[in-house]
Amino acid sequence: MKKKTIYLNTAFAAAFGFAAAAAHADDVRFMCYSDGNECEVYEDVLSRFTADTGIGVAVDVVPYQAILENLPVQLAAGTGPDIAKVTDLGGLNEYYLDLAPHVDRAYWEGSFGETLDWYRGNAGGDGIYGMHSQLTITGAFVNATLFEQAGVDLPAAGATWEEWAAASRDVAKATGTDFPMAIDRSGHRVAGPAISYGAKLFDADGNGKLVDDGFTAFTQQFVDWHNDGTIAKDVWAGQGGSTYQDAAQEFINGELVFYYSGSWQVGRMDENVGDFFDWKVVGSPCGPAGACSGMPGGAGIVGFKQTSQPEKVAAVIDYLAQEDVYAEVTARTKNLPAHLGVAAKGVEFQDASPAAQDALNGFAGALPAVSPIAFQYQGYAGNRAMYGITVERISQAIVGELSVADAMDRAAADLEAAMAESK
């Protein structure tokens, strides 16, 4: 069976179910988005799987926004694909196919360890619902050339957010750079800094809780930095609702000194910055609570129980989970491995520059500093709602629609309402 890749832009994402009909009726449909070249690589390695097994796989490439917004609607309507690459790991658990009856449980548990819990959501138990394909960690990129031109030393390991903010302001002023700092408009992205300021994110019973002294302290600092020009305001203030926005292009264009995003951006930086300037990864700054935490995360490949071909779906995902295939995909896509065997052996990333190799190693080296709260938050089934509330209410404080105190009150009420609805 021949695979067919369908490229969809945002305008056509809502019509995905219609577009995918172009695939062969017997194919397993795989809804995929790329941070870099992931879907292209999956299509290539799965062509070998098809040649060996006769199971066709239609890799349908969609924008990331379609995964966030359209996929849940399709699943609720029973019209979703057989397989998808997702980031709302626990939140979509009700739709997942349990792979356990179709795969070698011992191999999967030995290979993927605690990341299997991220897919179990509220279901708990010991089901195997997904393969973590891209382990990510948040952290900062800095324009080392600007620091050199400004004659400002890079802050040492263990430097605080305040120290990095001061250094970035000095560099921007000395070099005439547009913006000292930027952080992606994402509740996930600011969670690590908030934890470093003392946010607990959970109550004593393990239920999600956004607002406490630590979360409020970070929010106040974040708003203040927007108001005094330390942080590029348009990234957060230029969007509405909980819409995601990154600042990668501004960093690539040399308009940013310090950019807080994550490991998935390494390939993009490697490809697009080139010799324009020297860049490096410096991990996550430390906060007043003593933590220097980023957020783990990433994407995974899941099957859906509405499929009419559960054995084929499991076979496809199990193939991608095999150590040799997983290692190849990781090397070719320049992603951090969640497969414990691959991680233990190390990865020689394909066609990566020395800067990219150093960056990926830097992100991997930051994993031990990640707070247990951050790992818990990543696997929490209610985190998607908490991320959205975070973005919407902090943005209102940034643009002056609400005071920080009022924004925190609204955020707490929003989460209480969301939790009541989910129950």
C-alpha positions as a Markdown table, in Angstrom:
| # | Residue | x | y | z |
|---|---|---|---|---|
| 1 | Met | 0.0 | 0.0 | 0.0 |
| 2 | Lys | 1.3 | 3.4 | -0.9 |
| 3 | Lys | 1.5 | 6.1 | 1.7 |
| 4 | Lys | 0.2 | 9.6 | 0.8 |
| 5 | Thr | 1.2 | 12.7 | 2.6 |
| 6 | Ile | -1.3 | 15.5 | 2.7 |
| 7 | Tyr | 0.0 | 19.0 | 3.5 |
| 8 | Leu | -2.6 | 21.2 | 5.1 |
| 9 | Asn | -2.4 | 24.9 | 6.0 |
| 10 | Thr | -4.4 | 26.5 | 8.8 |
| 11 | Ala | -7.3 | 27.4 | 6.5 |
| 12 | Phe | -7.8 | 23.8 | 5.6 |
| 13 | Ala | -7.1 | 22.2 | 9.0 |
| 14 | Ala | -10.8 | 22.3 | 10.0 |
| 15 | Ala | -11.6 | 20.2 | 6.9 |
| 16 | Phe | -9.0 | 17.6 | 7.7 |
| 17 | Gly | -11.5 | 14.8 | 7.8 |
| 18 | Phe | -12.5 | 15.5 | 4.2 |
| 19 | Ala | -8.9 | 15.9 | 3.0 |
| 20 | Ala | -7.7 | 12.7 | 4.5 |
| 21 | Ala | -10.2 | 10.7 | 2.4 |
| 22 | Ala | -7.6 | 10.9 | -0.3 |
| 23 | Ala | -5.6 | 8.3 | 1.5 |
| 24 | His | -6.1 | 4.6 | 0.7 |
| 25 | Ala | -9.1 | 3.2 | 2.5 |
| 26 | Asp | -7.1 | 0.5 | 4.2 |
| 27 | Asp | -4.2 | 2.8 | 5.3 |
| 28 | Val | -3.6 | 3.6 | 8.9 |
| 29 | Arg | -4.0 | 7.4 | 9.1 |
| 30 | Phe | -1.3 | 9.2 | 11.1 |
| 31 | Met | -2.1 | 12.9 | 11.9 |
| 32 | Cys | 1.3 | 14.6 | 12.3 |
| 33 | Tyr | 2.8 | 18.0 | 12.9 |
| 34 | Ser | 6.4 | 19.0 | 12.8 |
| 35 | Asp | 8.6 | 21.3 | 14.9 |
| 36 | Gly | 11.3 | 20.6 | 12.3 |
| 37 | Asn | 11.4 | 17.6 | 10.0 |
| 38 | Glu | 9.7 | 15.0 | 12.2 |
| 39 | Cys | 6.8 | 14.1 | 9.8 |
| 40 | Glu | 9.2 | 13.8 | 6.9 |
| 41 | Val | 11.4 | 11.4 | 8.8 |
| 42 | Tyr | 8.4 | 9.4 | 10.0 |
| 43 | Glu | 7.2 | 9.1 | 6.5 |
| 44 | Asp | 10.6 | 7.8 | 5.4 |
| 45 | Val | 11.0 | 5.2 | 8.2 |
| 46 | Leu | 7.4 | 4.0 | 7.9 |
| 47 | Ser | 7.9 | 3.3 | 4.2 |
| 48 | Arg | 10.2 | 0.5 | 5.3 |
| 49 | Phe | 7.6 | -0.7 | 7.8 |
| 50 | Thr | 5.1 | -0.8 | 4.9 |
| 51 | Ala | 7.5 | -2.7 | 2.7 |
| 52 | Asp | 8.0 | -5.3 | 5.5 |
| 53 | Thr | 4.4 | -5.7 | 6.7 |
| 54 | Gly | 2.2 | -4.5 | 3.9 |
| 55 | Ile | 0.5 | -2.1 | 6.3 |
| 56 | Gly | 0.1 | 1.3 | 4.6 |
| 57 | Val | 0.5 | 4.4 | 6.7 |
| 58 | Ala | -0.9 | 7.7 | 5.4 |
| 59 | Val | 1.0 | 10.5 | 7.1 |
| 60 | Asp | -1.3 | 13.5 | 7.1 |
| 61 | Val | 0.8 | 16.7 | 7.9 |
| 62 | Val | -1.1 | 19.4 | 9.7 |
| 63 | Pro | -0.2 | 22.7 | 11.5 |
| 64 | Tyr | 0.3 | 22.4 | 15.2 |
| 65 | Gln | -2.8 | 24.5 | 15.8 |
| 66 | Ala | -4.9 | 21.7 | 14.2 |
| 67 | Ile | -3.5 | 19.3 | 16.8 |
| 68 | Leu | -4.5 | 21.7 | 19.6 |
| 69 | Glu | -7.9 | 22.8 | 18.3 |
| 70 | Asn | -9.2 | 20.4 | 15.6 |
| 71 | Leu | -8.1 | 17.0 | 16.8 |
| 72 | Pro | -10.1 | 17.1 | 20.1 |
| 73 | Val | -13.2 | 18.1 | 18.2 |
| 74 | Gln | -12.7 | 15.2 | 15.7 |
| 75 | Leu | -12.2 | 12.7 | 18.4 |
| 76 | Ala | -15.3 | 13.8 | 20.3 |
| 77 | Ala | -17.2 | 13.4 | 17.0 |
| 78 | Gly | -15.7 | 10.0 | 16.3 |
| 79 | Thr | -14.0 | 11.2 | 13.1 |
| 80 | Gly | -10.4 | 11.3 | 14.3 |
| 81 | Pro | -7.4 | 9.6 | 12.7 |
| 82 | Asp | -6.0 | 6.2 | 13.8 |
| 83 | Ile | -2.8 | 7.7 | 15.1 |
| 84 | Ala | -1.6 | 11.2 | 16.0 |
| 85 | Lys | 1.3 | 13.1 | 17.3 |
| 86 | Val | 0.0 | 15.0 | 20.4 |
| 87 | Thr | 1.2 | 17.2 | 23.2 |
| 88 | Asp | -1.9 | 17.2 | 25.5 |
| 89 | Leu | -0.6 | 13.9 | 26.7 |
| 90 | Gly | -2.9 | 13.1 | 29.6 |
| 91 | Gly | -5.8 | 15.3 | 28.6 |
| 92 | Leu | -6.8 | 13.2 | 25.6 |
| 93 | Asn | -6.5 | 9.9 | 27.5 |
| 94 | Glu | -10.2 | 9.1 | 27.2 |
| 95 | Tyr | -9.7 | 8.6 | 23.5 |
| 96 | Tyr | -6.5 | 6.5 | 23.6 |
| 97 | Leu | -6.1 | 2.9 | 22.5 |
| 98 | Asp | -4.4 | 0.8 | 25.1 |
| 99 | Leu | -1.5 | -0.7 | 23.4 |
| 100 | Ala | -0.7 | -3.2 | 26.2 |
| 101 | Pro | -2.5 | -6.2 | 24.7 |
| 102 | His | -0.6 | -5.8 | 21.5 |
| 103 | Val | 3.0 | -5.0 | 22.6 |
| 104 | Asp | 5.8 | -6.4 | 24.8 |
| 105 | Arg | 5.0 | -4.7 | 28.1 |
| 106 | Ala | 8.4 | -5.5 | 29.6 |
| 107 | Tyr | 10.1 | -3.8 | 26.7 |
| 108 | Trp | 7.9 | -0.7 | 26.8 |
| 109 | Glu | 8.2 | -0.3 | 30.6 |
| 110 | Gly | 11.9 | -0.8 | 30.5 |
| 111 | Ser | 12.3 | 1.6 | 27.6 |
| 112 | Phe | 10.0 | 4.5 | 28.4 |
| 113 | Gly | 9.8 | 4.4 | 32.2 |
| 114 | Glu | 7.9 | 7.2 | 33.9 |
| 115 | Thr | 6.9 | 8.9 | 30.7 |
| 116 | Leu | 4.2 | 6.2 | 30.3 |
| 117 | Asp | 2.4 | 7.8 | 33.3 |
| 118 | Trp | 2.1 | 11.1 | 31.4 |
| 119 | Tyr | -0.4 | 9.4 | 29.0 |
| 120 | Arg | -2.5 | 7.7 | 31.7 |
| 121 | Gly | -4.2 | 11.0 | 32.8 |
| 122 | Asn | -7.0 | 10.5 | 35.2 |
| 123 | Ala | -7.3 | 6.8 | 34.1 |
| 124 | Gly | -4.2 | 5.9 | 36.1 |
| 125 | Gly | -3.5 | 2.1 | 36.1 |
| 126 | Asp | -0.9 | 0.4 | 34.0 |
| 127 | Gly | -2.2 | 0.8 | 30.5 |
| 128 | Ile | 0.3 | 1.7 | 27.7 |
| 129 | Tyr | -1.3 | 4.6 | 25.8 |
| 130 | Gly | 1.5 | 6.3 | 24.0 |
| 131 | Met | 5.1 | 6.5 | 23.0 |
| 132 | His | 7.0 | 9.6 | 24.0 |
| 133 | Ser | 8.7 | 10.5 | 20.8 |
| 134 | Gln | 10.3 | 13.9 | 21.7 |
| 135 | Leu | 11.5 | 14.7 | 25.1 |
| 136 | Thr | 11.8 | 18.4 | 25.6 |
| 137 | Ile | 12.9 | 20.8 | 28.3 |
| 138 | Thr | 12.5 | 24.5 | 28.4 |
| 139 | Gly | 15.4 | 26.8 | 28.7 |
| 140 | Ala | 17.1 | 29.9 | 27.4 |
| 141 | Phe | 19.0 | 30.7 | 24.2 |
| 142 | Val | 21.3 | 33.7 | 24.2 |
| 143 | Asn | 23.0 | 35.7 | 21.5 |
| 144 | Ala | 26.6 | 35.2 | 22.6 |
| 145 | Thr | 27.9 | 37.6 | 19.9 |
| 146 | Leu | 25.9 | 40.5 | 21.4 |
| 147 | Phe | 27.3 | 39.8 | 24.8 |
| 148 | Glu | 30.8 | 39.9 | 23.3 |
| 149 | Gln | 30.1 | 43.1 | 21.4 |
| 150 | Ala | 28.8 | 44.7 | 24.5 |
| 151 | Gly | 31.7 | 43.6 | 26.7 |
| 152 | Val | 29.3 | 42.0 | 29.1 |
| 153 | Asp | 30.1 | 38.6 | 30.6 |
| 154 | Leu | 27.6 | 35.9 | 30.4 |
| 155 | Pro | 26.1 | 35.3 | 33.9 |
| 156 | Ala | 27.6 | 32.2 | 35.5 |
| 157 | Ala | 25.8 | 28.9 | 36.1 |
| 158 | Gly | 23.3 | 29.3 | 38.8 |
| 159 | Ala | 22.6 | 32.9 | 38.0 |
| 160 | Thr | 19.1 | 34.2 | 38.8 |
| 161 | Trp | 16.3 | 35.5 | 36.6 |
| 162 | Glu | 17.0 | 39.0 | 38.0 |
| 163 | Glu | 20.7 | 38.7 | 37.1 |
| 164 | Trp | 20.0 | 37.5 | 33.6 |
| 165 | Ala | 17.4 | 40.4 | 33.2 |
| 166 | Ala | 20.0 | 42.9 | 34.2 |
| 167 | Ala | 22.7 | 41.5 | 31.9 |
| 168 | Ser | 20.3 | 41.4 | 29.0 |
| 169 | Arg | 19.3 | 45.0 | 29.5 |
| 170 | Asp | 22.9 | 46.0 | 29.6 |
| 171 | Val | 23.7 | 44.2 | 26.4 |
| 172 | Ala | 20.6 | 45.5 | 24.6 |
| 173 | Lys | 21.5 | 49.1 | 25.6 |
| 174 | Ala | 25.2 | 48.8 | 24.6 |
| 175 | Thr | 24.4 | 47.2 | 21.2 |
| 176 | Gly | 21.2 | 48.9 | 20.3 |
| 177 | Thr | 19.3 | 45.6 | 20.2 |
| 178 | Asp | 15.6 | 45.9 | 20.1 |
| 179 | Phe | 14.7 | 43.7 | 23.0 |
| 180 | Pro | 16.6 | 42.3 | 26.0 |
| 181 | Met | 14.4 | 39.3 | 26.6 |
| 182 | Ala | 11.4 | 37.3 | 25.4 |
| 183 | Ile | 9.5 | 34.3 | 26.7 |
| 184 | Asp | 7.0 | 32.3 | 24.5 |
| 185 | Arg | 3.4 | 33.1 | 25.1 |
| 186 | Ser | 2.6 | 29.7 | 26.7 |
| 187 | Gly | 1.4 | 28.5 | 30.1 |
| 188 | His | 3.8 | 25.6 | 29.8 |
| 189 | Arg | 6.8 | 28.0 | 29.1 |
| 190 | Val | 6.3 | 30.1 | 32.2 |
| 191 | Ala | 5.6 | 27.2 | 34.6 |
| 192 | Gly | 9.2 | 26.5 | 35.2 |
| 193 | Pro | 10.1 | 30.1 | 36.1 |
| 194 | Ala | 7.0 | 30.2 | 38.3 |
| 195 | Ile | 8.1 | 27.1 | 40.1 |
| 196 | Ser | 11.5 | 28.7 | 40.6 |
| 197 | Tyr | 9.7 | 31.6 | 42.3 |
| 198 | Gly | 8.0 | 29.1 | 44.6 |
| 199 | Ala | 4.8 | 28.1 | 42.8 |
| 200 | Lys | 3.5 | 24.7 | 44.0 |
| 201 | Leu | 0.8 | 24.2 | 41.3 |
| 202 | Phe | -0.9 | 21.6 | 43.4 |
| 203 | Asp | -2.7 | 21.5 | 46.7 |
| 204 | Ala | -2.1 | 19.0 | 49.5 |
| 205 | Asp | -4.5 | 16.5 | 47.8 |
| 206 | Gly | -2.7 | 16.6 | 44.4 |
| 207 | Asn | -5.3 | 18.8 | 42.7 |
| 208 | Gly | -4.2 | 21.6 | 40.4 |
| 209 | Lys | -3.8 | 25.0 | 42.1 |
| 210 | Leu | -2.5 | 27.9 | 40.2 |
| 211 | Val | -2.5 | 30.8 | 42.6 |
| 212 | Asp | -0.2 | 30.9 | 45.6 |
| 213 | Asp | 2.5 | 33.3 | 46.8 |
| 214 | Gly | 5.1 | 31.9 | 44.5 |
| 215 | Phe | 2.9 | 32.1 | 41.4 |
| 216 | Thr | 1.8 | 35.6 | 42.3 |
| 217 | Ala | 5.5 | 36.7 | 42.8 |
| 218 | Phe | 6.5 | 35.5 | 39.4 |
| 219 | Thr | 3.5 | 37.1 | 37.8 |
| 220 | Gln | 4.3 | 40.4 | 39.3 |
| 221 | Gln | 7.9 | 40.2 | 38.2 |
| 222 | Phe | 6.9 | 39.2 | 34.7 |
| 223 | Val | 4.4 | 42.0 | 34.4 |
| 224 | Asp | 6.9 | 44.5 | 35.7 |
| 225 | Trp | 9.5 | 43.4 | 33.1 |
| 226 | His | 6.9 | 43.9 | 30.4 |
| 227 | Asn | 6.2 | 47.4 | 31.7 |
| 228 | Asp | 9.8 | 48.5 | 31.9 |
| 229 | Gly | 10.9 | 47.1 | 28.5 |
| 230 | Thr | 12.9 | 44.2 | 29.7 |
| 231 | Ile | 10.6 | 41.7 | 27.9 |
| 232 | Ala | 9.4 | 42.2 | 24.4 |
| 233 | Lys | 5.7 | 43.1 | 25.0 |
| 234 | Asp | 4.2 | 42.2 | 21.7 |
| 235 | Val | 4.8 | 38.4 | 22.2 |
| 236 | Trp | 2.2 | 38.3 | 25.1 |
| 237 | Ala | 0.3 | 41.5 | 24.6 |
| 238 | Gly | -0.1 | 41.2 | 20.8 |
| 239 | Gln | -2.4 | 38.1 | 21.0 |
| 240 | Gly | -5.8 | 37.4 | 22.4 |
| 241 | Gly | -7.1 | 34.6 | 24.6 |
| 242 | Ser | -4.8 | 31.8 | 25.2 |
| 243 | Thr | -3.3 | 31.8 | 21.7 |
| 244 | Tyr | 0.3 | 30.5 | 21.5 |
| 245 | Gln | 3.1 | 32.8 | 20.2 |
| 246 | Asp | 6.8 | 32.3 | 20.2 |
| 247 | Ala | 9.6 | 34.7 | 19.6 |
| 248 | Ala | 12.0 | 32.4 | 17.7 |
| 249 | Gln | 12.1 | 34.6 | 14.6 |
| 250 | Glu | 13.0 | 37.7 | 16.5 |
| 251 | Phe | 15.9 | 35.8 | 18.1 |
| 252 | Ile | 17.0 | 34.5 | 14.6 |
| 253 | Asn | 16.8 | 38.0 | 13.3 |
| 254 | Gly | 19.2 | 39.2 | 16.0 |
| 255 | Glu | 16.5 | 41.3 | 17.7 |
| 256 | Leu | 16.7 | 39.5 | 21.0 |
| 257 | Val | 19.5 | 39.1 | 23.6 |
| 258 | Phe | 17.9 | 36.3 | 25.7 |
| 259 | Tyr | 15.1 | 34.0 | 24.5 |
| 260 | Tyr | 13.3 | 31.5 | 26.8 |
| 261 | Ser | 11.8 | 28.7 | 24.8 |
| 262 | Gly | 13.0 | 25.1 | 24.6 |
| 263 | Ser | 15.0 | 22.2 | 23.1 |
| 264 | Trp | 12.6 | 21.8 | 20.2 |
| 265 | Gln | 13.9 | 25.1 | 18.8 |
| 266 | Val | 17.5 | 23.8 | 18.3 |
| 267 | Gly | 17.0 | 22.5 | 14.8 |
| 268 | Arg | 15.4 | 25.8 | 13.8 |
| 269 | Met | 18.2 | 27.8 | 15.3 |
| 270 | Asp | 20.8 | 25.6 | 13.7 |
| 271 | Glu | 19.3 | 25.9 | 10.2 |
| 272 | Asn | 18.3 | 29.6 | 10.3 |
| 273 | Val | 20.9 | 31.4 | 12.3 |
| 274 | Gly | 23.9 | 29.9 | 10.4 |
| 275 | Asp | 26.9 | 32.2 | 10.7 |
| 276 | Phe | 24.8 | 35.3 | 11.4 |
| 277 | Phe | 25.9 | 35.2 | 15.1 |
| 278 | Asp | 27.1 | 32.8 | 17.8 |
| 279 | Trp | 24.3 | 31.4 | 20.0 |
| 280 | Lys | 24.3 | 29.1 | 22.9 |
| 281 | Val | 21.9 | 27.4 | 25.4 |
| 282 | Val | 22.2 | 28.5 | 29.1 |
| 283 | Gly | 19.4 | 26.4 | 30.7 |
| 284 | Ser | 16.9 | 27.9 | 33.1 |
| 285 | Pro | 17.8 | 30.7 | 35.5 |
| 286 | Cys | 17.2 | 30.3 | 39.2 |
| 287 | Gly | 14.5 | 31.9 | 41.2 |
| 288 | Pro | 14.2 | 33.2 | 44.8 |
| 289 | Ala | 12.7 | 29.8 | 45.9 |
| 290 | Gly | 16.1 | 28.2 | 45.2 |
| 291 | Ala | 15.0 | 26.2 | 42.2 |
| 292 | Cys | 16.4 | 26.6 | 38.7 |
| 293 | Ser | 13.7 | 24.6 | 37.0 |
| 294 | Gly | 12.6 | 24.3 | 33.4 |
| 295 | Met | 9.5 | 22.3 | 32.3 |
| 296 | Pro | 9.8 | 18.8 | 30.7 |
| 297 | Gly | 7.5 | 18.0 | 28.0 |
| 298 | Gly | 7.4 | 17.1 | 24.4 |
| 299 | Ala | 5.2 | 15.1 | 22.1 |
| 300 | Gly | 4.1 | 11.5 | 21.7 |
| 301 | Ile | 2.6 | 9.1 | 19.3 |
| 302 | Val | -0.8 | 7.7 | 20.3 |
| 303 | Gly | -3.4 | 5.5 | 18.8 |
| 304 | Phe | -7.2 | 6.0 | 19.3 |
| 305 | Lys | -9.6 | 3.4 | 20.4 |
| 306 | Gln | -12.2 | 4.5 | 17.8 |
| 307 | Thr | -9.9 | 2.9 | 15.1 |
| 308 | Ser | -11.2 | -0.1 | 13.2 |
| 309 | Gln | -7.7 | -1.4 | 13.0 |
| 310 | Pro | -6.3 | -1.6 | 16.5 |
| 311 | Glu | -3.7 | -4.3 | 15.7 |
| 312 | Lys | -2.3 | -2.4 | 12.8 |
| 313 | Val | -2.2 | 0.8 | 14.9 |
| 314 | Ala | -0.3 | -0.9 | 17.6 |
| 315 | Ala | 2.1 | -2.4 | 15.1 |
| 316 | Val | 2.9 | 1.0 | 13.7 |
| 317 | Ile | 3.6 | 2.6 | 17.1 |
| 318 | Asp | 5.5 | -0.5 | 18.3 |
| 319 | Tyr | 7.7 | -0.3 | 15.2 |
| 320 | Leu | 8.5 | 3.4 | 16.0 |
| 321 | Ala | 9.3 | 2.4 | 19.6 |
| 322 | Gln | 12.0 | -0.2 | 18.7 |
| 323 | Glu | 15.4 | 1.0 | 19.8 |
| 324 | Asp | 17.1 | 1.1 | 16.4 |
| 325 | Val | 14.2 | 2.9 | 14.7 |
| 326 | Tyr | 13.8 | 5.3 | 17.7 |
| 327 | Ala | 17.5 | 6.1 | 17.7 |
| 328 | Glu | 17.5 | 6.8 | 13.9 |
| 329 | Val | 14.5 | 9.2 | 14.2 |
| 330 | Thr | 16.0 | 11.0 | 17.2 |
| 331 | Ala | 19.3 | 11.5 | 15.4 |
| 332 | Arg | 17.7 | 12.7 | 12.2 |
| 333 | Thr | 15.2 | 15.1 | 13.9 |
| 334 | Lys | 17.7 | 16.5 | 16.5 |
| 335 | Asn | 15.4 | 15.8 | 19.4 |
| 336 | Leu | 16.2 | 14.6 | 22.9 |
| 337 | Pro | 15.4 | 10.9 | 23.4 |
| 338 | Ala | 12.8 | 9.7 | 25.9 |
| 339 | His | 13.8 | 6.0 | 25.2 |
| 340 | Leu | 16.0 | 5.1 | 28.1 |
| 341 | Gly | 18.2 | 2.7 | 26.1 |
| 342 | Val | 18.8 | 5.3 | 23.4 |
| 343 | Ala | 19.5 | 8.0 | 26.0 |
| 344 | Ala | 22.0 | 5.7 | 27.8 |
| 345 | Lys | 24.0 | 5.1 | 24.6 |
| 346 | Gly | 24.0 | 8.7 | 23.5 |
| 347 | Val | 22.9 | 10.2 | 20.2 |
| 348 | Glu | 25.1 | 11.5 | 17.4 |
| 349 | Phe | 22.7 | 14.0 | 15.9 |
| 350 | Gln | 22.7 | 14.0 | 12.1 |
| 351 | Asp | 24.0 | 17.1 | 10.3 |
| 352 | Ala | 24.1 | 19.1 | 13.4 |
| 353 | Ser | 26.5 | 21.9 | 13.8 |
| 354 | Pro | 28.8 | 22.1 | 16.8 |
| 355 | Ala | 26.5 | 24.8 | 18.2 |
| 356 | Ala | 23.5 | 22.5 | 17.9 |
| 357 | Gln | 25.4 | 19.6 | 19.4 |
| 358 | Asp | 26.4 | 21.7 | 22.4 |
| 359 | Ala | 22.8 | 23.1 | 22.7 |
| 360 | Leu | 21.3 | 19.6 | 22.8 |
| 361 | Asn | 23.8 | 18.4 | 25.3 |
| 362 | Gly | 23.1 | 21.5 | 27.3 |
| 363 | Phe | 19.4 | 20.8 | 27.4 |
| 364 | Ala | 20.0 | 17.2 | 28.3 |
| 365 | Gly | 22.3 | 18.3 | 31.1 |
| 366 | Ala | 19.6 | 20.5 | 32.6 |
| 367 | Leu | 17.2 | 17.7 | 33.2 |
| 368 | Pro | 18.5 | 16.9 | 36.7 |
| 369 | Ala | 17.6 | 20.4 | 37.8 |
| 370 | Val | 14.0 | 20.0 | 36.8 |
| 371 | Ser | 11.7 | 20.2 | 39.8 |
| 372 | Pro | 9.5 | 17.2 | 40.7 |
| 373 | Ile | 6.6 | 19.6 | 40.6 |
| 374 | Ala | 7.4 | 20.2 | 36.9 |
| 375 | Phe | 7.3 | 16.5 | 36.1 |
| 376 | Gln | 4.0 | 16.2 | 38.1 |
| 377 | Tyr | 2.5 | 19.1 | 36.2 |
| 378 | Gln | 3.5 | 17.8 | 32.8 |
| 379 | Gly | 1.6 | 14.6 | 33.5 |
| 380 | Tyr | -1.4 | 16.3 | 35.1 |
| 381 | Ala | -4.6 | 15.7 | 33.1 |
| 382 | Gly | -5.8 | 19.3 | 33.9 |
| 383 | Asn | -2.7 | 21.0 | 32.8 |
| 384 | Arg | -4.1 | 22.2 | 29.5 |
| 385 | Ala | -6.8 | 24.2 | 31.2 |
| 386 | Met | -4.2 | 25.6 | 33.7 |
| 387 | Tyr | -1.9 | 26.6 | 30.8 |
| 388 | Gly | -4.8 | 28.5 | 29.1 |
| 389 | Ile | -5.9 | 30.3 | 32.2 |
| 390 | Thr | -2.3 | 31.3 | 32.9 |
| 391 | Val | -1.8 | 32.9 | 29.5 |
| 392 | Glu | -5.2 | 34.6 | 29.4 |
| 393 | Arg | -5.0 | 36.2 | 32.9 |
| 394 | Ile | -1.4 | 37.1 | 32.9 |
| 395 | Ser | -1.8 | 38.8 | 29.5 |
| 396 | Gln | -4.7 | 40.9 | 30.9 |
| 397 | Ala | -2.3 | 42.0 | 33.7 |
| 398 | Ile | 0.4 | 42.8 | 31.1 |
| 399 | Val | -1.9 | 45.1 | 29.0 |
| 400 | Gly | -3.4 | 46.7 | 32.1 |
| 401 | Glu | -6.9 | 45.3 | 31.8 |
| 402 | Leu | -6.5 | 43.8 | 35.3 |
| 403 | Ser | -4.2 | 44.4 | 38.2 |
| 404 | Val | -2.0 | 41.5 | 39.1 |
| 405 | Ala | -4.2 | 40.9 | 42.2 |
| 406 | Asp | -7.3 | 40.8 | 40.2 |
| 407 | Ala | -5.7 | 38.6 | 37.5 |
| 408 | Met | -4.8 | 36.1 | 40.2 |
| 409 | Asp | -8.3 | 36.2 | 41.7 |
| 410 | Arg | -9.8 | 35.5 | 38.2 |
| 411 | Ala | -7.3 | 32.8 | 37.5 |
| 412 | Ala | -8.2 | 31.0 | 40.8 |
| 413 | Ala | -11.9 | 31.3 | 40.0 |
| 414 | Asp | -11.3 | 30.1 | 36.4 |
| 415 | Leu | -9.5 | 27.0 | 37.6 |
| 416 | Glu | -12.2 | 26.2 | 40.2 |
| 417 | Ala | -14.9 | 26.4 | 37.5 |
| 418 | Ala | -12.9 | 24.3 | 35.1 |
| 419 | Met | -12.3 | 21.6 | 37.7 |
| 420 | Ala | -16.0 | 21.6 | 38.6 |
| 421 | Glu | -17.0 | 21.2 | 35.0 |
| 422 | Ser | -14.5 | 18.4 | 34.4 |
| 423 | Lys | -15.9 | 16.5 | 37.3 |
